[in-house]
Coordinates of C-alpha atoms in Angstrom, one line a residue:
Chain A
X619 CA 254.4 76.4 253.7
X620 CA 256.9 79.1 252.8
X621 CA 258.5 81.5 255.5
X622 CA 256.6 84.5 254.5
X623 CA 252.9 84.1 255.7
X624 CA 250.6 86.4 257.7
X625 CA 251.8 84.9 261.1
X626 CA 255.3 85.3 260.4
X627 CA 255.5 88.7 259.0
X628 CA 257.1 91.0 261.9
X629 CA 254.2 93.2 263.3
X630 CA 254.9 96.8 262.5
X631 CA 255.3 99.1 265.4
X632 CA 252.3 100.9 266.1
X633 CA 254.3 104.0 267.0
X634 CA 256.1 103.9 263.9
X635 CA 254.9 106.5 261.4
X636 CA 252.7 104.2 259.0
X637 CA 254.9 103.8 255.5
X638 CA 253.2 100.7 254.0
X639 CA 255.9 100.5 251.3
X640 CA 258.3 99.2 254.0
X641 CA 256.1 96.9 255.4
X642 CA 257.1 93.3 253.7
X643 CA 254.4 92.2 251.7
X644 CA 253.0 88.7 252.9
X645 CA 252.4 85.9 250.4
X646 CA 248.6 86.4 250.6
X647 CA 249.0 89.9 249.7
X648 CA 251.5 89.3 247.0
X649 CA 249.0 86.7 245.2
X650 CA 246.3 89.0 245.3
X651 CA 248.4 91.9 244.3
X652 CA 249.5 90.0 241.0
X653 CA 245.7 89.0 240.4
X654 CA 245.1 92.8 240.5
X655 CA 247.4 93.6 238.1
X656 CA 246.5 90.9 235.9
X657 CA 242.9 91.9 236.1
X658 CA 243.7 95.7 235.6
X659 CA 245.9 95.1 232.5
X660 CA 242.9 92.8 231.3
X661 CA 240.2 95.4 231.8
X662 CA 242.4 97.9 229.8
X663 CA 243.0 95.7 227.0
X664 CA 239.2 94.2 226.6
X665 CA 238.1 98.0 226.8
X666 CA 240.7 99.6 224.6
X667 CA 241.5 97.2 221.9
X668 CA 238.2 96.9 220.2
X669 CA 238.4 100.8 219.7
X670 CA 242.0 100.8 218.4
X671 CA 241.0 97.9 216.0
X672 CA 238.2 100.0 215.0
X673 CA 240.8 103.0 214.1
X674 CA 243.5 100.7 212.5
X675 CA 240.8 99.2 210.0
X676 CA 239.6 102.5 209.1
X677 CA 242.8 103.5 207.4
X678 CA 244.1 100.4 206.1
X679 CA 243.1 99.6 202.6
X680 CA 240.4 96.4 202.3
X681 CA 242.7 94.1 200.4
X682 CA 245.5 94.6 202.9
X683 CA 242.9 93.7 205.6
X684 CA 241.7 90.6 203.5
X685 CA 245.3 89.4 203.2
X686 CA 246.2 89.8 206.9
X687 CA 243.3 90.2 209.0
X688 CA 245.3 89.8 212.2
X689 CA 247.2 92.7 212.2
X690 CA 246.4 95.2 215.0
X691 CA 248.7 98.0 213.8
X692 CA 249.2 100.0 210.5
X693 CA 252.2 100.7 208.6
X694 CA 252.7 104.3 207.5
X695 CA 253.0 103.5 204.3
X696 CA 249.8 101.9 203.8
X697 CA 247.8 104.7 205.8
X698 CA 245.1 105.4 203.5
X699 CA 242.2 108.5 203.9
X700 CA 240.2 107.3 201.1
X701 CA 237.9 105.6 203.6
X702 CA 237.1 108.9 205.3
X703 CA 236.7 110.8 201.9
X704 CA 234.4 107.8 200.7
X705 CA 232.1 107.5 203.5
X706 CA 231.8 111.5 204.0
X707 CA 231.1 112.6 200.2
X708 CA 227.5 112.9 199.6
X709 CA 225.5 110.2 197.7
X710 CA 225.3 112.1 194.8
X711 CA 228.9 112.4 194.7
X712 CA 229.2 108.8 194.8
X713 CA 230.1 108.5 198.9
X714 CA 227.8 107.1 201.5
X715 CA 226.7 110.7 202.5
X716 CA 227.9 110.6 206.3
X717 CA 228.6 114.2 206.5
X718 CA 224.7 114.8 206.0
X719 CA 223.9 112.0 208.4
X720 CA 226.1 113.8 211.1
X721 CA 224.1 116.7 210.6
X722 CA 221.1 115.3 210.9
X723 CA 222.4 113.3 214.3
X724 CA 223.5 116.8 215.3
X725 CA 220.1 118.1 214.8
X726 CA 218.0 115.7 216.5
X727 CA 220.4 115.4 219.5
X728 CA 220.8 119.2 220.3
X729 CA 216.9 119.6 219.9
X730 CA 216.4 116.9 222.4
X731 CA 219.3 118.1 224.7
X732 CA 217.5 121.6 224.8
X733 CA 214.2 120.6 225.2
X734 CA 215.0 117.9 227.7
X735 CA 217.0 120.4 230.0
X736 CA 214.3 123.2 229.9
X737 CA 211.6 120.8 231.1
X738 CA 213.9 118.9 233.6
X739 CA 215.0 122.0 235.3
X740 CA 211.7 123.1 235.7
X741 CA 210.7 119.6 237.1
X742 CA 213.8 118.9 239.2
X743 CA 212.9 122.4 240.9
X744 CA 209.6 121.6 241.7
X745 CA 210.5 118.0 242.9
X746 CA 213.4 119.2 245.0
X747 CA 212.1 122.4 246.2
X748 CA 208.3 122.7 246.7
X749 CA 206.1 120.8 248.6
X750 CA 203.4 119.5 246.8
X751 CA 200.8 116.5 246.8
X752 CA 202.3 113.4 244.8
X753 CA 205.7 114.8 245.1
X754 CA 206.9 111.1 246.4
X755 CA 205.3 109.6 243.5
X756 CA 207.9 111.2 241.0
X757 CA 210.0 107.9 241.2
X758 CA 206.8 106.3 239.5
X759 CA 207.7 108.6 236.3
X760 CA 210.9 106.7 236.1
X761 CA 209.3 103.3 236.3
X762 CA 206.6 104.2 233.9
X763 CA 209.1 105.4 231.1
X764 CA 211.6 102.5 231.7
X765 CA 209.7 99.8 232.4
X766 CA 207.8 99.4 229.4
X767 CA 209.6 98.1 226.3
X768 CA 210.8 100.8 224.1
X769 CA 209.3 98.6 221.0
X770 CA 206.1 98.4 222.7
X771 CA 205.8 102.1 222.6
X772 CA 207.2 102.3 219.3
X773 CA 204.3 100.6 217.8
X774 CA 201.4 103.3 218.7
X775 CA 203.7 106.0 217.9
X776 CA 204.7 104.3 214.7
X777 CA 200.7 104.0 214.0
X778 CA 200.2 107.8 215.1
X779 CA 203.1 109.5 213.4
X780 CA 202.3 107.5 210.2
X781 CA 198.8 108.8 210.5
X782 CA 199.8 112.4 211.2
X783 CA 202.5 112.1 208.6
X784 CA 204.9 112.9 211.0
X785 CA 207.1 109.9 209.9
X786 CA 210.6 110.3 208.9
X787 CA 210.1 114.0 210.6
X788 CA 213.6 114.6 212.8
X789 CA 211.9 116.9 215.1
X790 CA 208.7 114.5 215.8
X791 CA 211.8 112.0 216.5
X792 CA 213.5 114.3 218.9
X793 CA 210.4 114.5 221.0
X794 CA 210.4 110.9 221.3
X795 CA 214.2 110.9 222.4
X796 CA 213.0 113.7 225.2
X797 CA 210.3 111.3 226.7
X798 CA 213.3 108.9 227.3
X799 CA 215.4 111.4 228.7
X800 CA 213.5 113.6 230.3
X801 CA 212.9 111.4 233.7
X802 CA 216.7 110.4 233.8
X803 CA 217.5 114.5 233.4
X804 CA 215.3 114.9 236.3
X805 CA 216.6 112.6 238.6
X806 CA 220.3 113.8 237.9
X807 CA 219.3 117.7 238.5
X808 CA 217.5 116.8 241.5
X809 CA 220.3 115.0 243.1
X810 CA 222.6 118.2 242.3
X811 CA 219.6 120.7 243.2
X812 CA 219.5 119.1 246.8
X813 CA 223.2 120.1 247.5
X814 CA 222.6 123.7 246.7
X815 CA 221.3 125.6 250.0
X816 CA 217.9 126.7 250.5
X817 CA 218.8 129.7 252.2
X818 CA 220.1 131.2 249.1
X819 CA 216.9 131.1 247.2
X820 CA 214.9 132.2 250.3
X821 CA 217.1 135.0 250.6
X822 CA 216.4 135.9 246.9
X823 CA 212.6 135.4 247.3
X824 CA 212.3 137.8 250.3
X825 CA 214.2 140.5 248.4
X826 CA 211.0 140.3 246.1
X827 CA 212.6 137.9 243.1
X828 CA 209.9 135.7 241.6
X829 CA 210.3 131.6 241.6
X830 CA 211.0 131.9 237.7
X831 CA 214.0 134.8 238.6
X832 CA 215.1 132.4 241.6
X833 CA 215.5 129.6 239.3
X834 CA 217.0 131.9 236.5
X835 CA 219.3 134.0 238.5
X836 CA 220.5 131.3 241.4
X837 CA 219.6 128.0 240.7
X838 CA 221.1 127.9 237.1
X839 CA 224.2 129.5 237.8
X840 CA 225.1 127.6 240.8
X841 CA 224.1 124.2 239.3
X842 CA 226.1 124.8 236.0
X843 CA 228.2 121.6 236.2
X844 CA 225.2 119.3 236.6
X845 CA 223.7 121.0 233.8
X846 CA 226.4 120.2 231.4
X847 CA 226.6 116.7 232.6
X848 CA 222.9 116.0 232.3
X849 CA 223.1 117.8 228.7
X850 CA 225.7 115.6 227.6
X851 CA 224.3 112.5 229.0
X852 CA 221.1 113.4 227.1
X853 CA 222.9 114.3 223.8
X854 CA 224.8 110.9 224.2
X855 CA 221.5 108.9 224.2
X856 CA 220.0 110.7 221.6
X857 CA 223.1 110.6 219.3
X858 CA 223.3 106.9 219.9
X859 CA 220.0 105.8 219.6
X860 CA 219.1 103.2 217.1
X861 CA 215.3 101.5 217.2
X862 CA 213.1 104.7 216.9
X863 CA 215.5 105.9 214.2
X864 CA 215.1 102.6 212.3
X865 CA 211.5 102.5 212.6
X866 CA 210.7 106.2 211.8
X867 CA 213.4 107.4 209.5
X868 CA 214.3 104.2 207.3
X869 CA 212.3 105.1 204.1
X870 CA 213.6 108.5 204.3
X871 CA 217.4 108.4 203.4
X872 CA 218.1 112.1 203.4
X873 CA 216.8 112.2 207.2
X874 CA 218.8 109.2 208.2
X875 CA 220.8 109.8 211.9
X876 CA 224.8 108.5 211.7
X877 CA 223.7 105.5 213.3
X878 CA 221.1 104.3 211.0
X879 CA 223.4 105.2 208.1
X880 CA 226.0 102.9 209.4
X881 CA 223.5 99.9 210.3
X882 CA 221.9 99.8 207.2
X883 CA 224.9 100.0 205.0
X884 CA 226.6 97.3 206.9
X885 CA 223.9 95.0 205.6
X886 CA 224.8 95.5 202.3
X887 CA 228.2 94.0 200.2
X888 CA 228.8 96.7 198.1
X889 CA 230.4 98.8 200.7
X890 CA 233.9 97.8 201.8
X891 CA 234.5 97.0 205.6
X892 CA 237.2 99.5 206.0
X893 CA 234.7 102.4 204.5
X894 CA 232.2 101.2 207.4
X895 CA 234.9 101.3 209.7
X896 CA 235.8 104.9 208.7
X897 CA 231.7 105.8 209.2
X898 CA 232.3 103.9 212.7
X899 CA 235.1 106.1 213.8
X900 CA 232.9 109.2 212.3
X901 CA 230.0 108.1 214.9
X902 CA 232.1 107.3 218.1
X903 CA 234.3 110.0 217.7
X904 CA 232.1 113.2 218.8
X905 CA 230.7 111.2 221.6
X906 CA 234.1 110.0 223.0
X907 CA 235.4 113.7 222.8
X908 CA 232.4 115.0 224.6
X909 CA 232.9 112.4 227.1
X910 CA 236.6 113.0 227.8
X911 CA 235.8 116.7 228.4
X912 CA 233.4 116.4 230.9
X913 CA 233.8 112.9 232.1
X914 CA 234.4 113.8 236.0
X915 CA 231.0 115.8 235.7
X916 CA 229.2 113.1 233.9
X917 CA 230.2 110.4 236.4
X918 CA 229.6 112.6 239.5
X919 CA 226.2 113.7 238.0
X920 CA 225.0 109.8 237.4
X921 CA 226.5 108.1 240.5
X922 CA 225.5 110.9 243.0
X923 CA 222.5 108.9 244.6
X924 CA 225.0 105.8 244.8
X925 CA 227.1 106.8 247.7
X926 CA 224.4 106.8 250.3
X927 CA 223.5 103.0 249.1
Chain B
X493 CA 194.8 128.2 259.3
X494 CA 193.4 129.5 255.9
X495 CA 196.8 131.3 255.2
X496 CA 199.2 129.0 255.0
X497 CA 196.6 126.7 253.7
X498 CA 196.5 129.1 250.7
X499 CA 200.3 129.0 250.6
X500 CA 200.5 125.3 250.3
X501 CA 197.8 125.6 247.4
X502 CA 199.9 128.2 245.6
X503 CA 203.2 126.3 246.0
X504 CA 201.3 123.4 244.9
X505 CA 200.0 124.6 241.6
X506 CA 203.4 126.3 241.0
X507 CA 205.1 122.9 241.4
X508 CA 202.5 121.7 238.8
X509 CA 203.4 124.1 236.4
X510 CA 206.7 123.6 236.6
X511 CA 206.2 120.0 235.9
X512 CA 203.7 120.4 233.3
X513 CA 206.4 120.1 230.6
X514 CA 207.6 116.7 231.7
X515 CA 204.4 115.4 232.3
X516 CA 202.9 116.6 229.0
X517 CA 205.6 114.9 227.1
X518 CA 205.5 111.9 229.2
X519 CA 201.7 111.3 228.9
X520 CA 201.7 112.1 225.2
X521 CA 204.6 109.8 224.1
X522 CA 204.6 107.0 226.7
X523 CA 201.2 106.6 228.6
X524 CA 198.8 107.1 225.8
X525 CA 200.8 104.9 223.3
X526 CA 200.8 102.4 226.2
X527 CA 197.4 102.5 226.5
X528 CA 196.8 102.5 222.8
X529 CA 199.0 99.4 222.7
X530 CA 196.7 97.6 224.8
X531 CA 193.9 98.6 222.8
X532 CA 195.7 97.6 219.7
X533 CA 196.6 94.3 221.2
X534 CA 193.0 93.3 220.8
X535 CA 192.0 95.0 217.6
X536 CA 192.9 93.2 213.8
X537 CA 195.2 95.9 212.4
X538 CA 197.6 95.6 209.8
X539 CA 200.0 97.6 207.9
X540 CA 197.1 98.2 204.9
X541 CA 194.4 99.2 207.1
X542 CA 196.8 101.6 209.6
X543 CA 194.9 104.5 208.5
X544 CA 191.7 103.7 210.2
X545 CA 193.5 102.4 213.2
X546 CA 191.8 104.0 216.4
X547 CA 191.7 103.6 220.0
X548 CA 188.1 102.0 219.5
X549 CA 187.4 99.0 217.1
X550 CA 186.1 95.5 217.4
X551 CA 188.1 93.9 220.1
X552 CA 189.0 90.2 220.0
X553 CA 191.5 87.8 221.6
X554 CA 192.7 86.8 218.1
X555 CA 196.2 88.6 218.6
X556 CA 197.0 86.8 221.6
X557 CA 196.0 83.4 220.2
X558 CA 198.3 84.2 217.5
X559 CA 201.3 85.1 219.5
X560 CA 200.8 82.2 222.2
X561 CA 200.2 79.9 219.0
X562 CA 202.8 80.9 216.9
X563 CA 206.1 78.5 216.4
X564 CA 208.4 79.6 219.0
X565 CA 206.7 81.7 221.3
X566 CA 208.0 79.9 224.5
X567 CA 211.5 78.9 223.0
X568 CA 212.3 82.9 222.6
X569 CA 210.8 83.7 225.8
X570 CA 213.1 81.3 227.4
X571 CA 216.2 82.8 225.1
X572 CA 215.2 86.1 226.6
X573 CA 215.4 85.1 230.0
X574 CA 218.6 83.3 229.5
X575 CA 220.1 86.6 227.8
X576 CA 218.6 88.4 230.5
X577 CA 220.0 86.4 233.3
X578 CA 223.5 85.8 231.6
X579 CA 223.9 89.4 230.8
X580 CA 222.9 91.1 233.9
X581 CA 225.1 88.7 236.0
X582 CA 228.0 88.7 233.6
X583 CA 228.0 92.5 233.5
X584 CA 227.7 93.2 237.3
X585 CA 230.2 90.3 238.3
X586 CA 232.5 92.3 235.8
X587 CA 231.8 95.5 237.1
X588 CA 232.6 94.6 240.7
X589 CA 235.7 93.0 240.1
X590 CA 236.7 95.8 237.8
X591 CA 235.7 98.0 241.0
X592 CA 237.6 96.0 243.3
X593 CA 241.0 95.9 241.1
X594 CA 240.4 100.1 240.9
X595 CA 239.7 100.8 244.2
X596 CA 243.3 101.6 245.6
X597 CA 244.8 104.5 244.0
X598 CA 247.7 103.9 241.4
X599 CA 249.3 106.1 238.4
X600 CA 247.2 106.2 235.4
X601 CA 244.0 105.2 237.3
X602 CA 241.8 108.2 236.5
X603 CA 242.8 107.4 232.6
X604 CA 241.8 103.8 232.9
X605 CA 238.9 104.5 234.9
X606 CA 237.6 107.0 232.1
X607 CA 238.6 104.5 229.5
X608 CA 236.4 101.6 231.2
X609 CA 233.6 103.6 230.6
X610 CA 234.0 103.6 226.7
X611 CA 232.0 100.6 226.0
X612 CA 229.1 102.1 227.5
X613 CA 229.4 105.5 226.1
X614 CA 230.0 104.6 222.4
X615 CA 227.6 104.0 219.8
X616 CA 225.7 101.0 220.0
X617 CA 225.8 100.6 216.3
X618 CA 229.6 101.3 216.0
X619 CA 230.6 98.5 218.7
X620 CA 228.5 96.1 217.4
X621 CA 230.0 96.6 214.1
X622 CA 233.3 96.6 215.3
X623 CA 232.5 93.3 217.1
X624 CA 230.7 91.1 214.1
X625 CA 233.6 92.3 212.1
X626 CA 236.3 91.4 214.6
X627 CA 234.4 87.8 215.0
X628 CA 234.0 87.4 211.5
X629 CA 235.3 83.9 210.2
X630 CA 236.4 85.0 206.8
X631 CA 238.8 88.3 207.9
X632 CA 238.0 88.9 211.8
X633 CA 240.9 89.5 213.9
X634 CA 239.5 87.1 216.7
X635 CA 239.7 84.0 214.3
X636 CA 243.1 85.0 212.8
X637 CA 244.6 84.8 216.1
X638 CA 242.7 81.9 217.4
X639 CA 243.7 79.8 214.3
X640 CA 247.3 81.0 214.3
X641 CA 248.1 81.2 218.2
X642 CA 245.6 79.5 219.7
X643 CA 245.6 76.2 217.3
X644 CA 241.9 76.5 216.4
X645 CA 241.3 74.1 213.6
X646 CA 238.8 76.0 211.6
X647 CA 237.5 79.8 211.9
X648 CA 234.7 80.0 214.6
X649 CA 231.4 81.4 213.2
X650 CA 230.6 83.2 216.5
X651 CA 227.3 85.0 215.4
X652 CA 225.8 82.9 212.9
X653 CA 226.3 79.2 214.7
X654 CA 223.4 78.3 217.1
X655 CA 224.9 75.3 218.4
X656 CA 228.9 74.6 218.7
X657 CA 230.3 71.6 220.1
X658 CA 233.5 71.8 221.8
X659 CA 235.8 69.1 223.2
X660 CA 236.0 70.1 227.0
X661 CA 238.3 67.6 228.9
X662 CA 237.6 64.9 226.5
X663 CA 233.8 65.3 226.4
X664 CA 232.2 67.1 223.6
X665 CA 230.0 69.8 225.0
X666 CA 227.3 71.7 222.8
X667 CA 227.0 75.3 223.8
X668 CA 224.5 77.6 222.3
X669 CA 227.1 79.7 220.6
X670 CA 225.7 83.0 219.1
X671 CA 223.5 83.5 222.4
X672 CA 226.9 83.1 224.7
X673 CA 228.7 85.9 222.1
X674 CA 225.4 87.8 222.5
X675 CA 225.5 87.6 225.9
X676 CA 229.4 88.0 226.3
X677 CA 228.6 91.4 224.3
X678 CA 226.2 92.7 226.6
X679 CA 228.1 91.8 229.6
X680 CA 231.1 94.1 228.1
X681 CA 228.9 96.8 227.2
X682 CA 227.3 97.3 230.3
X683 CA 230.1 96.4 232.7
X684 CA 231.2 99.9 233.2
X685 CA 227.5 101.1 234.3
X686 CA 228.1 98.6 237.2
X687 CA 231.6 99.5 237.8
X688 CA 230.6 103.1 238.0
X689 CA 228.0 102.7 240.5
X690 CA 230.1 99.9 242.9
X691 CA 233.3 101.9 242.9
X692 CA 231.4 104.7 244.1
X693 CA 229.7 102.9 246.9
X694 CA 233.2 101.6 247.7
X695 CA 235.0 104.6 248.3
X696 CA 232.5 105.8 250.4
X697 CA 232.8 103.2 252.6
X698 CA 234.0 103.7 255.9
X699 CA 237.4 102.1 256.7
X700 CA 237.2 101.5 260.1
X701 CA 235.7 97.9 260.2
X702 CA 237.9 97.1 257.1
X703 CA 241.2 97.7 259.7
X704 CA 239.7 96.2 262.7
X705 CA 239.2 92.9 261.0
X706 CA 242.8 93.2 259.5
X707 CA 244.2 93.6 262.9
X708 CA 242.2 90.4 263.9
X709 CA 244.1 88.7 261.4
X710 CA 241.5 87.8 258.9
X711 CA 242.3 86.9 255.3
X712 CA 241.7 89.7 252.3
X713 CA 239.0 87.0 251.0
X714 CA 237.3 86.7 254.3
X715 CA 237.6 90.7 254.9
X716 CA 235.5 90.9 251.1
X717 CA 233.4 88.2 251.9
X718 CA 232.1 89.0 255.2
X719 CA 232.6 92.8 255.4
X720 CA 232.8 94.5 252.0
X721 CA 230.6 92.6 250.1
X722 CA 227.6 93.0 252.4
X723 CA 227.6 96.7 252.5
X724 CA 227.8 96.3 248.9
X725 CA 224.9 94.5 248.6
X726 CA 222.2 97.2 248.3
X727 CA 223.8 99.1 245.2
X728 CA 224.0 95.5 243.6
X729 CA 220.6 94.5 244.1
X730 CA 219.5 97.8 242.7
X731 CA 221.8 97.4 239.6
X732 CA 220.4 93.9 239.4
X733 CA 216.9 94.9 239.0
X734 CA 217.7 97.9 236.8
X735 CA 220.1 95.9 234.6
X736 CA 217.3 93.2 234.4
X737 CA 214.9 95.6 233.4
X738 CA 216.7 97.2 230.6
X739 CA 218.1 93.8 229.2
X740 CA 214.8 92.3 229.0
X741 CA 213.5 94.8 226.9
X742 CA 216.6 95.1 225.0
X743 CA 216.4 95.0 221.0
X744 CA 219.3 97.1 219.5
X745 CA 222.4 95.1 220.7
X746 CA 221.1 91.5 219.4
X747 CA 219.2 92.9 216.3
X748 CA 222.5 94.4 215.0
X749 CA 224.8 91.5 216.1
X750 CA 222.8 88.6 214.9
X751 CA 219.4 90.1 213.1
X752 CA 217.8 87.4 215.7
X753 CA 219.4 84.7 214.1
X754 CA 221.1 81.5 215.3
X755 CA 219.1 81.0 218.3
X756 CA 219.3 84.5 219.7
X757 CA 215.5 85.5 218.8
X758 CA 214.7 87.5 221.8
X759 CA 211.1 88.5 222.3
X760 CA 211.4 92.1 221.4
X761 CA 213.1 91.1 218.1
X762 CA 209.9 89.0 217.5
X763 CA 207.5 92.1 218.2
X764 CA 209.9 94.0 215.4
X765 CA 209.2 91.3 213.0
X766 CA 205.7 91.3 213.6
X767 CA 205.4 94.8 213.1
X768 CA 208.0 94.7 209.7
X769 CA 208.2 91.7 208.2
X770 CA 204.6 90.3 208.8
X771 CA 203.2 93.8 209.0
X772 CA 200.9 92.5 211.9
X773 CA 200.5 95.2 214.2
X774 CA 197.8 93.9 216.6
X775 CA 199.9 91.0 216.8
X776 CA 203.1 92.9 217.5
X777 CA 201.4 95.0 220.3
X778 CA 199.7 91.5 221.9
X779 CA 203.5 90.2 222.0
X780 CA 204.9 93.4 223.5
X781 CA 202.1 93.4 226.0
X782 CA 203.1 89.7 226.8
X783 CA 206.8 90.9 227.1
X784 CA 206.1 93.7 229.6
X785 CA 203.5 91.4 231.5
X786 CA 206.2 88.6 232.1
X787 CA 208.8 91.5 233.2
X788 CA 206.3 92.8 235.8
X789 CA 205.8 88.9 237.2
X790 CA 209.8 88.9 236.8
X791 CA 210.3 92.1 239.1
X792 CA 207.3 91.4 241.5
X793 CA 208.8 87.9 242.4
X794 CA 212.1 89.5 242.6
X795 CA 211.0 92.3 245.0
X796 CA 209.1 90.1 247.3
X797 CA 212.1 87.6 247.7
X798 CA 214.1 90.6 248.5
X799 CA 211.7 92.0 251.1
X800 CA 211.2 88.4 252.6
X801 CA 214.9 88.0 252.8
X802 CA 215.3 91.7 254.2
X803 CA 213.2 90.5 256.8
X804 CA 214.7 87.1 258.1
X805 CA 218.2 88.6 258.1

């Protein structure tokens, strides 16, 4: 046994102002402290390195990568942007057409966000402010949408869209995304509405405002942070989605989303890996940029129910 | 009192009006398709006669016979269960460890906390692509480092080999390599989700109990085991059920990493294959119903055991 165990550590006088730094750390604390540092470094490496790898491969020439696959850095002399040029140029000009795919993804995601927000603001307001029969059952909505495998929904939607000739249509795809995102959006917004004092709305109602007026003039401006966070989350889901895009759009190359484009091309051997890495960066960057802009709001919006256990 | 009654009714009517867009979309895109799937599962529908596919038709149990009788059905179901349990436990365990490590402030915690969410927010197609390149036996960085620094005799085909034999303490152990890799990916991608929820709860915990136990001379491990962990159990239980449902239904991640090959053919990939490769829509619908049914059974069992445990403790 070494000297500095818990029992031998001098007890700190209770009347001294608490200063954690000065108290000698016991061996137990040092062991756990070291473990903690190792864990933190390990987690940082595990989460960040794959993205660094993505970025590095996207600017290295393919011949260099095949020659030296183990390098995680890139020397300034070998940096190339040809990969990005190739991946973004349209198919007609000999590229991979990712600029167009980005446009498609942005369109689908934006439509999804707008429709979802409109529907979920109204829905969340009803669930959090109005008394009606079946209000308690709104959690059921959640269950129904997320319990069934998306692939189960995909089959009849595939049949339906084929019959209506809507397969390959970006707006039809957006409607499917709305159904997938509206329950979680209502959940996030409802949690936020619950924190806005009702008295404000009641005052406005007494002053002769209509319910829709209340939502538009009071609830909406006050819940801006939550609206942004929810909108962002929905955008992320729609931008990243793969299965429905694969099923509905695969035959319409001009309507491919970025996710679909990347997955389709990564199967072929003609496109060099580094070019596809550039495609991955192009696919990931908008999401990461948006995420870092609104990270705090997003995290609070998602977990605001979790503190209560 | 008739007046309050009408007021209440007014409010109720307004609520339904406000909810109607949501309900409309959910009914059209979720509820009706589910019902239609049930109907399709009992019909003989193929891609060729898709035009005539409707709600009513000649019902039979043939599709279920096809599904249950097809080769590899049970092994696929088993694969799904192993994959789901492994990925759920893995992501929650790492998420818990991460939350404990980041509980107390340090310089750069905010940045790291945000960075740790990257695997979760990044597009699945991009991260699966990075993983498959990194694990590639010819030009992947993992195998390059493994053979150079870790003394691997030859590159390991992480995503394309079903069984891999490793010498462990002198004993040869065969592991389902591709399946383990896919589970590791899933744990990596979803630990941030668990981390977020657990750290939110962790930081809302009152400190008094912990301090009292500290004064009593308990060890750090004891305080975690008997004070912190029990208080985290509700959120961990919630995460378990959420992650279990989502992982059980998962298609993208496995499909993009292995295409369902090398012993990773989870049920949702079989559904996809029935649908696209065999163009047998009826069998696909039957298979996906079986998937949903098994999931419901699992959840029911879980909830009952959880309720029973709640009553006894």
